[in-house]
mmCIF file of C-alpha atoms in Angstrom:
data_model
loop_
_atom_site.group_PDB
_atom_site.id
_atom_site.type_symbol
_atom_site.label_atom_id
_atom_site.label_comp_id
_atom_site.label_asym_id
_atom_site.label_seq_id
_atom_site.Cartn_x
_atom_site.Cartn_y
_atom_site.Cartn_z
ATOM 1 C CA MET C 966 -7.830 -54.812 75.788
ATOM 2 C CA GLN C 967 -5.282 -57.409 76.913
ATOM 3 C CA ARG C 968 -8.107 -59.891 77.582
ATOM 4 C CA VAL C 969 -9.444 -59.318 74.065
ATOM 5 C CA ILE C 970 -6.019 -59.940 72.533
ATOM 6 C CA VAL C 971 -5.521 -63.134 74.558
ATOM 7 C CA SER C 972 -8.972 -64.456 73.588
ATOM 8 C CA PHE C 973 -8.340 -63.534 69.970
ATOM 9 C CA LEU C 974 -5.047 -65.421 69.911
ATOM 10 C CA ARG C 975 -6.529 -68.378 71.791
ATOM 11 C CA TRP C 976 -9.637 -68.918 69.657
ATOM 12 C CA ILE C 977 -9.865 -66.797 66.500
ATOM 13 C CA LEU C 978 -6.312 -67.268 65.248
ATOM 14 C CA PRO C 979 -6.453 -71.102 65.346
ATOM 15 C CA LEU C 980 -9.971 -70.866 63.919
ATOM 16 C CA SER C 981 -8.641 -69.023 60.871
ATOM 17 C CA VAL C 982 -6.072 -71.788 60.389
ATOM 18 C CA VAL C 983 -8.451 -74.769 60.602
ATOM 19 C CA TRP C 984 -11.209 -73.133 58.535
ATOM 20 C CA GLY C 985 -8.611 -71.884 56.074
ATOM 21 C CA LEU C 986 -7.422 -75.471 55.575
ATOM 22 C CA SER C 987 -11.022 -76.625 55.213
ATOM 23 C CA PHE C 988 -11.620 -74.770 51.949
ATOM 24 C CA PRO C 989 -8.965 -76.516 49.814
ATOM 25 C CA LEU C 990 -9.844 -79.846 51.469
ATOM 26 C CA THR C 991 -13.501 -79.377 50.576
ATOM 27 C CA LYS C 992 -12.578 -78.536 47.000
ATOM 28 C CA ILE C 993 -10.553 -81.747 46.675
ATOM 29 C CA ILE C 994 -13.226 -83.928 48.288
ATOM 30 C CA THR C 995 -16.080 -82.574 46.167
ATOM 31 C CA PHE C 996 -14.443 -83.960 43.046
ATOM 32 C CA SER C 997 -15.574 -87.363 44.348
ATOM 33 C CA ILE C 998 -18.352 -86.636 46.849
ATOM 34 C CA SER C 999 -21.247 -84.190 46.445
ATOM 35 C CA PRO C 1000 -21.323 -81.136 48.773
ATOM 36 C CA MET C 1001 -24.475 -82.235 50.607
ATOM 37 C CA ILE C 1002 -22.933 -85.614 51.429
ATOM 38 C CA VAL C 1003 -19.882 -83.761 52.706
ATOM 39 C CA SER C 1004 -22.081 -81.683 55.034
ATOM 40 C CA VAL C 1005 -23.833 -84.770 56.405
ATOM 41 C CA ALA C 1006 -20.480 -86.456 57.006
ATOM 42 C CA ARG C 1007 -19.207 -83.355 58.806
ATOM 43 C CA VAL C 1008 -22.059 -83.246 61.304
ATOM 44 C CA ALA C 1009 -22.138 -87.049 61.679
ATOM 45 C CA VAL C 1010 -18.461 -87.248 62.620
ATOM 46 C CA GLY C 1011 -18.905 -84.164 64.785
ATOM 47 C CA SER C 1012 -21.852 -85.661 66.664
ATOM 48 C CA ILE C 1013 -19.923 -88.844 67.471
ATOM 49 C CA PHE C 1014 -16.844 -86.952 68.598
ATOM 50 C CA PHE C 1015 -18.696 -84.400 70.767
ATOM 51 C CA TYR C 1016 -21.032 -87.007 72.272
ATOM 52 C CA LEU C 1017 -18.177 -89.259 73.339
ATOM 53 C CA LEU C 1018 -16.170 -86.325 74.667
ATOM 54 C CA GLY C 1019 -19.077 -84.715 76.536
ATOM 55 C CA ARG C 1020 -20.766 -87.980 77.544
ATOM 56 C CA GLY C 1021 -24.161 -86.542 76.764
ATOM 57 C CA ILE C 1022 -26.026 -83.782 74.937
ATOM 58 C CA SER C 1023 -27.629 -80.465 75.847
ATOM 59 C CA ILE C 1024 -31.276 -80.592 74.706
ATOM 60 C CA GLY C 1025 -33.860 -77.800 74.533
ATOM 61 C CA ILE C 1026 -35.747 -75.333 72.350
ATOM 62 C CA LYS C 1027 -32.944 -72.777 72.535
ATOM 63 C CA GLN C 1028 -30.426 -75.418 71.561
ATOM 64 C CA PHE C 1029 -32.560 -76.428 68.576
ATOM 65 C CA ILE C 1030 -32.917 -72.823 67.385
ATOM 66 C CA ASN C 1031 -29.160 -72.459 67.661
ATOM 67 C CA ALA C 1032 -28.641 -75.629 65.615
ATOM 68 C CA LEU C 1033 -31.178 -74.437 63.057
ATOM 69 C CA LEU C 1034 -29.400 -71.137 62.481
ATOM 70 C CA ASN C 1035 -25.746 -72.172 62.826
ATOM 71 C CA PHE C 1036 -25.807 -75.613 61.210
ATOM 72 C CA ILE C 1037 -29.001 -76.646 59.411
ATOM 73 C CA ILE C 1038 -29.951 -73.479 57.504
ATOM 74 C CA PHE C 1039 -26.355 -72.305 57.196
ATOM 75 C CA LEU C 1040 -24.924 -75.526 55.741
ATOM 76 C CA SER C 1041 -28.008 -76.166 53.582
ATOM 77 C CA PHE C 1042 -27.921 -72.804 51.843
ATOM 78 C CA LEU C 1043 -24.136 -72.740 51.653
ATOM 79 C CA ASN C 1044 -24.127 -75.993 49.712
ATOM 80 C CA LEU C 1045 -27.140 -75.016 47.623
ATOM 81 C CA GLY C 1046 -25.263 -71.839 46.744
ATOM 82 C CA ILE C 1047 -22.186 -73.803 45.703
ATOM 83 C CA ASN C 1048 -24.374 -76.131 43.642
ATOM 84 C CA PHE C 1049 -26.321 -73.426 41.804
ATOM 85 C CA SER C 1050 -23.536 -70.890 41.294
ATOM 86 C CA PRO C 1051 -21.153 -70.857 38.314
ATOM 87 C CA ASN C 1052 -18.611 -69.276 40.675
ATOM 88 C CA PRO C 1053 -18.477 -71.180 44.018
ATOM 89 C CA GLY C 1054 -15.632 -68.952 45.205
ATOM 90 C CA LEU C 1055 -17.922 -65.925 45.097
ATOM 91 C CA VAL C 1056 -20.460 -67.820 47.213
ATOM 92 C CA ALA C 1057 -17.745 -68.333 49.858
ATOM 93 C CA ILE C 1058 -17.018 -64.601 49.798
ATOM 94 C CA MET C 1059 -20.717 -63.867 50.309
ATOM 95 C CA VAL C 1060 -20.776 -66.169 53.341
ATOM 96 C CA TYR C 1061 -18.011 -64.114 54.926
ATOM 97 C CA THR C 1062 -20.127 -60.977 54.743
ATOM 98 C CA GLN C 1063 -21.498 -62.394 58.019
ATOM 99 C CA PRO C 1064 -19.807 -59.661 60.135
ATOM 100 C CA VAL C 1065 -21.812 -57.047 58.225
ATOM 101 C CA PHE C 1066 -25.083 -58.733 59.155
ATOM 102 C CA VAL C 1067 -23.937 -59.210 62.764
ATOM 103 C CA LEU C 1068 -23.294 -55.477 63.081
ATOM 104 C CA LEU C 1069 -26.642 -54.596 61.511
ATOM 105 C CA ILE C 1070 -28.633 -57.015 63.669
ATOM 106 C CA GLU C 1071 -26.846 -55.947 66.856
ATOM 107 C CA TYR C 1072 -27.525 -52.305 65.979
ATOM 108 C CA PHE C 1073 -31.251 -52.908 65.506
ATOM 109 C CA LEU C 1074 -31.308 -54.874 68.779
ATOM 110 C CA GLY C 1075 -30.046 -51.780 70.568
ATOM 111 C CA ASN C 1076 -26.341 -52.568 70.860
ATOM 112 C CA ARG C 1077 -24.248 -49.416 70.573
ATOM 113 C CA ILE C 1078 -21.965 -49.486 67.530
ATOM 114 C CA SER C 1079 -18.998 -47.151 67.184
ATOM 115 C CA THR C 1080 -18.713 -44.683 64.310
ATOM 116 C CA LYS C 1081 -15.978 -46.831 62.803
ATOM 117 C CA GLY C 1082 -18.312 -49.816 63.023
ATOM 118 C CA ILE C 1083 -21.092 -47.947 61.240
ATOM 119 C CA ILE C 1084 -18.698 -46.859 58.486
ATOM 120 C CA GLY C 1085 -17.550 -50.456 58.180
ATOM 121 C CA VAL C 1086 -21.151 -51.626 57.804
ATOM 122 C CA ILE C 1087 -21.840 -49.060 55.082
ATOM 123 C CA LEU C 1088 -18.700 -50.056 53.168
ATOM 124 C CA GLY C 1089 -19.541 -53.721 53.646
ATOM 125 C CA VAL C 1090 -23.064 -53.292 52.307
ATOM 126 C CA ILE C 1091 -21.716 -51.384 49.300
ATOM 127 C CA GLY C 1092 -19.220 -54.186 48.682
ATOM 128 C CA VAL C 1093 -21.901 -56.869 48.873
ATOM 129 C CA ILE C 1094 -24.245 -54.974 46.558
ATOM 130 C CA SER C 1095 -21.491 -54.294 44.008
ATOM 131 C CA SER C 1096 -20.370 -57.940 44.017
ATOM 132 C CA ALA C 1097 -23.938 -59.170 43.657
ATOM 133 C CA THR C 1098 -24.674 -56.723 40.843
ATOM 134 C CA LEU C 1099 -21.650 -57.840 38.830
ATOM 135 C CA SER C 1100 -22.728 -61.485 38.606
ATOM 136 C CA PHE C 1101 -25.966 -62.065 40.480
ATOM 137 C CA ASN C 1102 -27.358 -65.583 40.376
ATOM 138 C CA LEU C 1103 -29.403 -67.956 42.500
ATOM 139 C CA GLY C 1104 -26.300 -69.456 44.078
ATOM 140 C CA LEU C 1105 -25.181 -66.026 45.229
ATOM 141 C CA LEU C 1106 -28.568 -65.404 46.833
ATOM 142 C CA PHE C 1107 -28.310 -68.705 48.703
ATOM 143 C CA GLY C 1108 -24.838 -67.695 49.912
ATOM 144 C CA ILE C 1109 -26.200 -64.444 51.338
ATOM 145 C CA ILE C 1110 -29.016 -66.344 53.088
ATOM 146 C CA ALA C 1111 -26.389 -68.666 54.602
ATOM 147 C CA SER C 1112 -24.433 -65.639 55.799
ATOM 148 C CA LEU C 1113 -27.541 -64.078 57.345
ATOM 149 C CA SER C 1114 -28.427 -67.345 59.097
ATOM 150 C CA TRP C 1115 -24.908 -67.660 60.498
ATOM 151 C CA ALA C 1116 -25.055 -64.058 61.736
ATOM 152 C CA GLY C 1117 -28.381 -64.711 63.457
ATOM 153 C CA GLY C 1118 -27.019 -67.894 64.998
ATOM 154 C CA THR C 1119 -23.924 -66.118 66.274
ATOM 155 C CA ILE C 1120 -25.982 -63.441 68.000
ATOM 156 C CA TYR C 1121 -28.482 -65.977 69.349
ATOM 157 C CA TYR C 1122 -25.703 -68.046 70.907
ATOM 158 C CA SER C 1123 -24.002 -64.985 72.421
ATOM 159 C CA ARG C 1124 -27.267 -63.865 74.039
ATOM 160 C CA LYS C 1125 -28.902 -67.158 75.028
ATOM 161 C CA LEU C 1126 -26.466 -70.053 75.342
ATOM 162 C CA THR C 1127 -23.010 -68.959 76.486
ATOM 163 C CA ASN C 1128 -23.538 -70.658 79.860
ATOM 164 C CA GLU C 1129 -24.259 -74.044 78.269
ATOM 165 C CA ASN C 1130 -21.688 -76.826 78.210
ATOM 166 C CA LEU C 1131 -20.198 -76.185 74.779
ATOM 167 C CA ILE C 1132 -19.235 -79.779 74.032
ATOM 168 C CA LYS C 1133 -22.693 -81.130 74.913
ATOM 169 C CA LEU C 1134 -24.309 -78.272 72.976
ATOM 170 C CA ASN C 1135 -22.272 -79.123 69.873
ATOM 171 C CA ALA C 1136 -23.145 -82.799 70.328
ATOM 172 C CA PHE C 1137 -26.859 -81.975 70.183
ATOM 173 C CA MET C 1138 -26.573 -79.486 67.320
ATOM 174 C CA THR C 1139 -24.604 -81.830 65.093
ATOM 175 C CA LEU C 1140 -26.848 -84.790 65.926
ATOM 176 C CA ILE C 1141 -30.127 -82.946 65.251
ATOM 177 C CA SER C 1142 -28.726 -81.589 61.964
ATOM 178 C CA ILE C 1143 -28.169 -85.040 60.431
ATOM 179 C CA PRO C 1144 -31.778 -85.820 59.320
ATOM 180 C CA PHE C 1145 -32.369 -82.304 57.961
ATOM 181 C CA LEU C 1146 -29.177 -82.247 55.899
ATOM 182 C CA SER C 1147 -29.667 -85.866 54.807
ATOM 183 C CA ALA C 1148 -33.007 -84.900 53.258
ATOM 184 C CA LEU C 1149 -31.120 -82.640 50.827
ATOM 185 C CA THR C 1150 -28.533 -85.207 49.714
ATOM 186 C CA PRO C 1151 -30.426 -86.133 46.490
ATOM 187 C CA ILE C 1152 -29.589 -82.646 45.166
ATOM 188 C CA ASP C 1153 -26.741 -83.087 42.668
ATOM 189 C CA TYR C 1154 -25.923 -86.446 44.264
ATOM 190 C CA TYR C 1155 -22.686 -88.210 43.386
ATOM 191 C CA PHE C 1156 -20.454 -90.478 45.460
ATOM 192 C CA ASN C 1157 -17.397 -92.050 43.874
ATOM 193 C CA TYR C 1158 -15.922 -94.271 46.554
ATOM 194 C CA ASN C 1159 -12.188 -94.192 47.156
ATOM 195 C CA LEU C 1160 -10.231 -94.523 50.383
ATOM 196 C CA PHE C 1161 -8.293 -91.294 49.898
ATOM 197 C CA SER C 1162 -11.463 -89.175 49.706
ATOM 198 C CA LEU C 1163 -12.942 -90.871 52.772
ATOM 199 C CA ILE C 1164 -9.796 -90.184 54.804
ATOM 200 C CA LEU C 1165 -9.861 -86.541 53.706
ATOM 201 C CA LEU C 1166 -13.560 -86.387 54.588
ATOM 202 C CA VAL C 1167 -12.873 -87.472 58.169
ATOM 203 C CA ILE C 1168 -9.993 -84.991 58.435
ATOM 204 C CA LEU C 1169 -12.265 -82.238 57.098
ATOM 205 C CA ALA C 1170 -14.960 -83.076 59.660
ATOM 206 C CA LEU C 1171 -12.445 -82.932 62.501
ATOM 207 C CA LEU C 1172 -11.014 -79.620 61.290
ATOM 208 C CA ALA C 1173 -14.089 -77.737 60.088
ATOM 209 C CA GLN C 1174 -16.821 -79.101 62.315
ATOM 210 C CA VAL C 1175 -15.173 -80.278 65.530
ATOM 211 C CA MET C 1176 -12.204 -77.957 65.979
ATOM 212 C CA GLY C 1177 -13.625 -75.088 63.929
ATOM 213 C CA PHE C 1178 -16.932 -74.678 65.717
ATOM 214 C CA TYR C 1179 -15.382 -75.390 69.120
ATOM 215 C CA PHE C 1180 -12.967 -72.506 68.531
ATOM 216 C CA TRP C 1181 -15.749 -70.385 67.037
ATOM 217 C CA PHE C 1182 -18.266 -70.642 69.863
ATOM 218 C CA ASN C 1183 -15.539 -70.140 72.472
ATOM 219 C CA GLY C 1184 -14.463 -67.027 70.595
ATOM 220 C CA VAL C 1185 -18.036 -65.702 70.528
ATOM 221 C CA LYS C 1186 -18.421 -66.510 74.232
ATOM 222 C CA GLU C 1187 -15.312 -64.567 75.260
ATOM 223 C CA LEU C 1188 -15.221 -61.792 72.656
ATOM 224 C CA GLY C 1189 -18.892 -61.268 71.854
ATOM 225 C CA SER C 1190 -20.580 -61.564 68.478
ATOM 226 C CA ILE C 1191 -19.113 -58.408 66.915
ATOM 227 C CA TYR C 1192 -15.429 -58.931 67.760
ATOM 228 C CA ALA C 1193 -15.525 -62.648 66.979
ATOM 229 C CA SER C 1194 -17.278 -62.109 63.640
ATOM 230 C CA SER C 1195 -14.793 -59.431 62.636
ATOM 231 C CA GLY C 1196 -12.006 -61.899 63.401
ATOM 232 C CA ALA C 1197 -13.604 -64.467 61.091
ATOM 233 C CA LEU C 1198 -12.539 -62.244 58.190
ATOM 234 C CA LEU C 1199 -9.022 -63.609 58.728
ATOM 235 C CA VAL C 1200 -10.132 -66.938 57.263
ATOM 236 C CA PRO C 1201 -8.632 -67.193 53.742
ATOM 237 C CA VAL C 1202 -11.225 -68.083 51.079
#
């Protein structure tokens, strides 16, 4: 239990801070720069930072699948959800139903879940369904797909890639995500250049992509997918 608490304080608590700061920053930046451009900038800055820090990348099929689930599909559908929803805040809430999907997937994969965990899943599913029923729209559906992809990516990493060099893994995942996310930039494209927004964009990339996912994957590595995902609920949205 002490090890869990230490890992939680080391990775999940700072994660909640940096991702919590990322939401208001993103809101400010998207007044000038479209969400898809923001996503491309995030992974581009991340790829440069991780590559220079790790002096290389970790390449492979498993690494690509991890990038597909955690970055490419997740960020694509998250931003599509924001674009197509009249209530972007609700899309963010849907994304943080990820712990529900992690519990469900782990259960079907044979991982034993406590009674409290099962009750939590049931309540979570009821909450998701009730929220979706109140104001269901295409953006909300995209948000749920993003959440499901993130859950799958979390479990895939915890089962397949925890022994990989995390910095080199992030370098590859961010780099390989650039062309896929760039292909979606024409969707609701706008880019009003100003120095202030560009500075905030770099800060956002360092917080959300570099620090955030470094904390996140370390948390998953030490705590496992279920504990780490439950901790992600601390992120204010």
